[in-house]
CSV table of C-alpha atoms in Angstrom, one decimal:
chain,number,residue,atom,x,y,z
A,1,MET,CA,-16.0,92.1,57.0
A,2,GLN,CA,-15.0,95.1,59.2
A,3,GLN,CA,-17.7,96.6,61.5
A,4,GLN,CA,-17.2,100.1,60.1
A,5,ASP,CA,-18.0,98.6,56.7
A,6,ILE,CA,-21.1,96.9,57.9
A,7,TRP,CA,-22.6,99.9,59.8
A,8,ASP,CA,-22.4,102.3,56.8
A,9,ALA,CA,-24.7,105.1,55.8
A,10,ASP,CA,-27.1,102.7,54.1
A,11,ALA,CA,-27.4,100.5,57.2
A,12,ALA,CA,-27.9,103.6,59.4
A,13,GLN,CA,-30.7,104.8,57.2
A,14,ARG,CA,-32.5,101.4,57.4
A,15,TYR,CA,-31.7,100.6,61.1
A,16,ASP,CA,-34.6,102.4,62.8
A,17,THR,CA,-38.0,100.8,62.6
A,18,PRO,CA,-40.1,103.1,64.9
A,19,GLY,CA,-42.8,101.3,66.8
A,20,THR,CA,-41.9,97.8,65.5
A,21,GLY,CA,-39.4,95.1,66.1
A,22,MET,CA,-36.8,96.1,68.7
A,23,PHE,CA,-38.3,99.6,68.7
A,24,ALA,CA,-41.7,98.3,69.7
A,25,PRO,CA,-42.9,99.7,73.0
A,26,GLU,CA,-43.2,96.2,74.5
A,27,ASN,CA,-39.6,95.6,73.8
A,28,LEU,CA,-38.0,99.0,74.3
A,29,GLY,CA,-40.1,100.0,77.4
A,30,PRO,CA,-38.8,97.3,79.8
A,31,THR,CA,-35.2,97.9,78.6
A,32,VAL,CA,-35.3,101.6,79.4
A,33,ASP,CA,-37.2,101.0,82.7
A,34,ARG,CA,-34.6,98.5,84.0
A,35,LEU,CA,-31.6,100.6,82.9
A,36,ALA,CA,-33.1,103.7,84.6
A,37,ARG,CA,-33.4,101.8,87.9
A,38,LEU,CA,-29.9,100.4,87.6
A,39,ALA,CA,-28.4,103.8,87.0
A,40,GLU,CA,-29.7,104.8,90.6
A,41,GLY,CA,-29.7,108.5,89.7
A,42,GLY,CA,-26.2,108.5,88.2
A,43,ALA,CA,-24.8,108.9,84.7
A,44,ALA,CA,-24.8,106.0,82.2
A,45,LEU,CA,-22.5,105.1,79.3
A,46,GLU,CA,-23.7,103.1,76.3
A,47,PHE,CA,-21.2,101.0,74.4
A,48,ALA,CA,-22.2,100.9,70.7
A,49,VAL,CA,-24.8,103.6,71.1
A,50,GLY,CA,-25.8,103.4,67.4
A,51,THR,CA,-28.8,105.5,66.4
A,52,GLY,CA,-29.8,106.0,70.0
A,53,ARG,CA,-32.6,103.4,70.2
A,54,VAL,CA,-32.0,103.1,74.0
A,55,ALA,CA,-29.9,106.2,74.8
A,56,VAL,CA,-32.5,108.7,73.6
A,57,PRO,CA,-35.5,107.5,75.6
A,58,LEU,CA,-33.2,106.8,78.6
A,59,ALA,CA,-32.0,110.5,78.5
A,60,GLU,CA,-35.6,111.6,78.3
A,61,ARG,CA,-36.2,109.7,81.5
A,62,GLY,CA,-33.6,112.1,83.2
A,63,VAL,CA,-30.6,109.7,83.1
A,64,PRO,CA,-27.5,111.5,81.7
A,65,VAL,CA,-26.3,109.3,78.9
A,66,THR,CA,-23.0,109.3,76.9
A,67,GLY,CA,-22.3,107.0,74.0
A,68,ILE,CA,-19.4,105.3,72.3
A,69,ASP,CA,-19.7,104.1,68.7
A,70,LEU,CA,-17.4,103.1,65.9
A,71,SER,CA,-19.8,104.2,63.1
A,72,ARG,CA,-20.1,107.8,62.2
A,73,PRO,CA,-23.2,107.2,60.0
A,74,MET,CA,-25.0,105.6,62.9
A,75,VAL,CA,-24.2,108.6,65.1
A,76,GLU,CA,-25.3,111.0,62.4
A,77,GLN,CA,-28.7,109.2,62.4
A,78,LEU,CA,-28.8,109.6,66.2
A,79,ARG,CA,-28.2,113.3,65.7
A,80,THR,CA,-31.6,113.5,64.0
A,81,LYS,CA,-33.2,112.7,67.4
A,82,ALA,CA,-30.8,114.2,70.0
A,83,ASP,CA,-28.1,116.8,69.9
A,84,GLU,CA,-24.6,116.5,71.3
A,85,ALA,CA,-25.6,118.2,74.5
A,86,THR,CA,-28.4,115.7,75.1
A,87,VAL,CA,-26.4,112.5,74.2
A,88,PRO,CA,-22.7,113.2,73.8
A,89,VAL,CA,-20.9,110.5,71.7
A,90,VAL,CA,-17.2,109.6,71.4
A,91,ILE,CA,-16.3,107.9,68.1
A,92,GLY,CA,-14.3,104.8,68.6
A,93,ASP,CA,-14.5,101.1,69.4
A,94,MET,CA,-16.0,99.9,72.7
A,95,ALA,CA,-13.1,97.8,73.8
A,96,THR,CA,-10.5,100.6,74.1
A,97,THR,CA,-12.1,104.0,73.6
A,98,VAL,CA,-12.4,106.2,76.8
A,99,ALA,CA,-15.3,108.6,77.3
A,100,PRO,CA,-14.8,111.6,79.7
A,101,GLY,CA,-16.4,111.3,83.2
A,102,GLU,CA,-17.4,108.6,85.6
A,103,TYR,CA,-20.5,106.5,85.5
A,104,ARG,CA,-22.8,104.5,87.7
A,105,LEU,CA,-23.9,102.3,84.8
A,106,VAL,CA,-22.3,101.0,81.6
A,107,TYR,CA,-24.5,99.0,79.3
A,108,LEU,CA,-24.2,97.0,76.1
A,109,VAL,CA,-27.5,95.8,74.6
A,110,TYR,CA,-28.9,93.7,71.7
A,111,ASN,CA,-26.1,91.2,71.4
A,112,THR,CA,-23.5,93.8,70.4
A,113,ILE,CA,-20.6,92.5,72.5
A,114,SER,CA,-20.5,89.6,70.0
A,115,ASN,CA,-19.5,92.1,67.3
A,116,LEU,CA,-16.1,91.9,68.8
A,117,LEU,CA,-14.6,88.9,67.0
A,118,THR,CA,-12.0,87.7,69.4
A,119,GLN,CA,-12.0,86.6,73.0
A,120,ALA,CA,-9.3,89.1,73.8
A,121,GLU,CA,-11.3,92.0,72.5
A,122,GLN,CA,-14.3,90.9,74.5
A,123,VAL,CA,-12.3,90.7,77.7
A,124,GLU,CA,-10.9,94.2,76.9
A,125,CYS,CA,-14.5,95.4,76.6
A,126,PHE,CA,-15.2,94.4,80.2
A,127,ARG,CA,-12.0,96.1,81.3
A,128,ASN,CA,-13.0,99.2,79.5
A,129,ALA,CA,-16.4,99.2,81.3
A,130,ALA,CA,-14.6,98.8,84.6
A,131,ARG,CA,-12.4,101.7,83.7
A,132,HIS,CA,-15.4,104.0,83.4
A,133,LEU,CA,-17.3,103.0,86.5
A,134,VAL,CA,-17.3,104.3,90.0
A,135,PRO,CA,-16.9,101.8,92.8
A,136,GLY,CA,-20.1,99.7,93.0
A,137,GLY,CA,-21.0,100.6,89.4
A,138,ARG,CA,-22.7,98.1,87.1
A,139,PHE,CA,-22.1,96.7,83.7
A,140,VAL,CA,-25.2,95.3,81.9
A,141,ILE,CA,-25.1,93.0,78.9
A,142,GLU,CA,-27.9,91.7,76.8
A,143,LEU,CA,-26.8,88.7,74.8
A,144,TRP,CA,-28.3,85.7,73.0
A,145,VAL,CA,-27.5,82.1,74.1
A,146,PRO,CA,-25.7,80.2,71.4
A,147,GLU,CA,-28.1,77.9,69.6
A,148,LEU,CA,-25.8,74.9,69.0
A,149,ARG,CA,-28.4,72.5,70.3
A,150,ARG,CA,-30.3,73.3,67.1
A,151,LEU,CA,-27.3,72.4,64.9
A,152,PRO,CA,-27.6,68.7,63.7
A,153,PRO,CA,-24.4,66.7,63.3
A,154,GLY,CA,-22.8,67.5,59.9
A,155,GLN,CA,-24.8,70.6,59.3
A,156,ALA,CA,-23.3,74.1,59.6
A,157,ALA,CA,-26.4,76.3,59.3
A,158,THR,CA,-29.7,76.9,61.1
A,159,VAL,CA,-32.8,78.9,60.2
A,160,MET,CA,-33.3,81.3,63.1
A,161,ARG,CA,-36.2,83.2,61.8
A,162,SER,CA,-38.6,82.8,58.9
A,163,GLU,CA,-41.4,85.2,58.3
A,164,SER,CA,-43.0,87.2,55.5
A,165,GLY,CA,-40.3,89.0,53.6
A,166,TYR,CA,-37.5,87.9,55.8
A,167,ILE,CA,-35.3,84.9,56.6
A,168,LEU,CA,-32.4,84.8,59.0
A,169,LEU,CA,-29.9,82.0,58.4
A,170,ASP,CA,-26.9,81.5,60.8
A,171,THR,CA,-23.8,79.6,59.7
A,172,TYR,CA,-21.5,78.3,62.4
A,173,ASP,CA,-17.7,77.9,62.6
A,174,VAL,CA,-17.7,75.9,65.9
A,175,PRO,CA,-14.0,75.4,66.3
A,176,HIS,CA,-13.4,79.2,66.3
A,177,GLN,CA,-16.7,80.0,68.1
A,178,ARG,CA,-17.9,82.2,65.2
A,179,VAL,CA,-21.2,82.6,63.5
A,180,VAL,CA,-22.3,84.7,60.5
A,181,SER,CA,-25.9,85.9,60.4
A,182,HIS,CA,-27.3,86.1,56.8
A,183,HIS,CA,-30.3,88.4,56.6
A,184,PHE,CA,-32.4,87.8,53.5
A,185,ARG,CA,-35.1,90.4,52.7
A,186,PHE,CA,-37.4,90.1,49.8
A,187,ASP,CA,-40.8,91.2,48.4
A,188,GLY,CA,-43.1,90.0,45.6
A,189,THR,CA,-40.4,90.3,43.0
A,190,ARG,CA,-37.6,87.8,42.2
A,191,ALA,CA,-35.0,90.1,43.8
A,192,ALA,CA,-33.7,89.7,47.3
A,193,ARG,CA,-31.3,91.7,49.5
A,194,LEU,CA,-28.6,89.9,51.6
A,195,ASP,CA,-26.9,91.5,54.5
A,196,ARG,CA,-24.3,89.6,56.6
A,197,THR,CA,-23.0,90.2,60.1
A,198,PRO,CA,-20.2,88.2,61.8
A,199,HIS,CA,-20.1,87.5,65.5
A,200,ARG,CA,-18.2,85.6,68.1
A,201,TYR,CA,-20.7,83.9,70.3
A,202,ILE,CA,-20.1,83.7,74.1
A,203,TRP,CA,-21.5,81.2,76.6
A,204,PRO,CA,-22.9,82.7,79.8
A,205,ALA,CA,-20.2,80.9,81.9
A,206,GLU,CA,-17.5,82.4,79.6
A,207,LEU,CA,-19.0,85.8,80.0
A,208,ASP,CA,-18.9,85.5,83.8
A,209,LEU,CA,-15.2,84.6,83.6
A,210,MET,CA,-14.5,87.7,81.4
A,211,ALA,CA,-16.3,89.8,84.1
A,212,GLN,CA,-14.2,88.3,86.8
A,213,LEU,CA,-11.0,89.1,85.0
A,214,ALA,CA,-12.1,92.7,85.0
A,215,GLY,CA,-13.0,92.8,88.6
A,216,PHE,CA,-16.8,92.3,88.4
A,217,GLY,CA,-19.1,89.9,90.2
A,218,LEU,CA,-22.3,88.6,88.7
A,219,GLU,CA,-25.2,90.4,90.5
A,220,SER,CA,-28.1,88.9,88.6
A,221,ARG,CA,-29.1,87.2,85.4
A,222,HIS,CA,-32.6,87.1,83.9
A,223,ALA,CA,-34.1,85.8,80.6
A,224,ASP,CA,-35.3,89.3,79.6
A,225,TRP,CA,-35.6,92.9,80.7
A,226,THR,CA,-38.8,92.2,82.6
A,227,GLY,CA,-36.9,89.9,85.0
A,228,ALA,CA,-38.2,86.5,83.8
A,229,PRO,CA,-36.2,83.6,85.3
A,230,PHE,CA,-33.2,82.5,83.3
A,231,THR,CA,-33.5,78.7,82.6
A,232,ALA,CA,-31.9,76.1,80.4
A,233,GLU,CA,-34.5,76.9,77.7
A,234,SER,CA,-33.9,80.7,77.7
A,235,ARG,CA,-32.7,82.0,74.3
A,236,SER,CA,-31.2,85.2,75.6
A,237,HIS,CA,-30.2,86.8,78.9
A,238,VAL,CA,-29.7,90.1,80.6
A,239,SER,CA,-26.7,89.9,82.9
A,240,VAL,CA,-25.9,92.5,85.5
A,241,TYR,CA,-22.2,92.7,86.7
A,242,ARG,CA,-21.1,94.9,89.5
A,243,LEU,CA,-17.8,96.2,90.8
A,244,PRO,CA,-17.0,95.9,94.5
A,245,PRO,CA,-18.5,99.0,96.4
A,246,ALA,CA,-16.2,101.5,98.1
A,247,HIS,CA,-17.8,100.3,101.4
A,248,PRO,CA,-18.3,96.6,101.7
A,249,ALA,CA,-21.7,97.1,103.4
A,250,GLU,CA,-23.2,99.1,100.5
A,251,PRO,CA,-26.6,97.5,99.8
A,252,SER,CA,-27.9,96.6,96.3
A,253,ASN,CA,-31.3,97.4,94.8
A,254,GLU,CA,-30.9,94.8,92.1
A,255,PRO,CA,-32.7,91.5,92.7
A,256,GLY,CA,-30.7,88.3,92.5
A,257,ARG,CA,-27.5,87.0,93.9
A,258,GLN,CA,-25.2,89.6,95.4
A,259,PRO,CA,-21.5,89.7,94.7
A,260,ARG,CA,-19.2,87.9,97.1
A,261,ALA,CA,-15.6,88.7,97.7
A,262,GLU,CA,-14.5,85.6,95.8
A,263,ASP,CA,-16.6,86.6,92.8
A,264,SER,CA,-14.9,90.0,92.4
A,265,GLY,CA,-11.5,89.0,91.1
A,266,ARG,CA,-8.7,91.5,90.6
A,267,ALA,CA,-9.6,95.1,89.9
A,268,VAL,CA,-8.1,96.3,86.6
A,269,THR,CA,-6.8,99.9,86.4
A,270,SER,CA,-4.5,99.7,83.4
A,271,ALA,CA,-4.8,102.3,80.7
A,272,PRO,CA,-6.2,101.4,77.3
């Protein structure tokens, strides 16, 4: 399954659920609020901008937002909400595609880094974020914590969600750190619709090492966009990584641990 085949015109038409799910105000509002603060008055770049769920309201808050996305149908859906002048988009993959300009913030939300199916691609995604950022800029990732504790010995699948008209079943390939999400949607008839999305899951510690390879230090990690503490029971996290500032004494407005020199690693400046 190729990502451009998954995010086709049909998926783009069904993706938006205004006012519900990930578009619900209680979910979207804290995301936009936090990103607006982290941008600190500068421009933002969204990897995998999709239909503009986050980019459009963030632009409405006065943050200049540019997007990168592999799927033309998803971007066409975005264009029903915002024109090219409001949210410019470059078509391409988030690991190598370069958008014009420099940014204070690059962000990648809703588990989308796991759509890159190799560790090498995920590392390149961090390097691509660093390539776009000014000194002291931030890269924000929202990602789920792998649910392997729910996987009994000898069993390769877990039911992640079960509700009226919808079941989410995840099947794991543990040796290769892969998971395929099977989305079953059904109504009162005997028919059901199945959509599948492959992912490479990433542990938080592995994500931190990827960041270090690209020159970032971990600035903060929370369980959600509201800033709830990240614990052993957290099912997801919002991690904020930061490049070293141009001046070592530059303060941070982001709560949590500040980057130290030994966290920063080697800055990457190679071209894609």
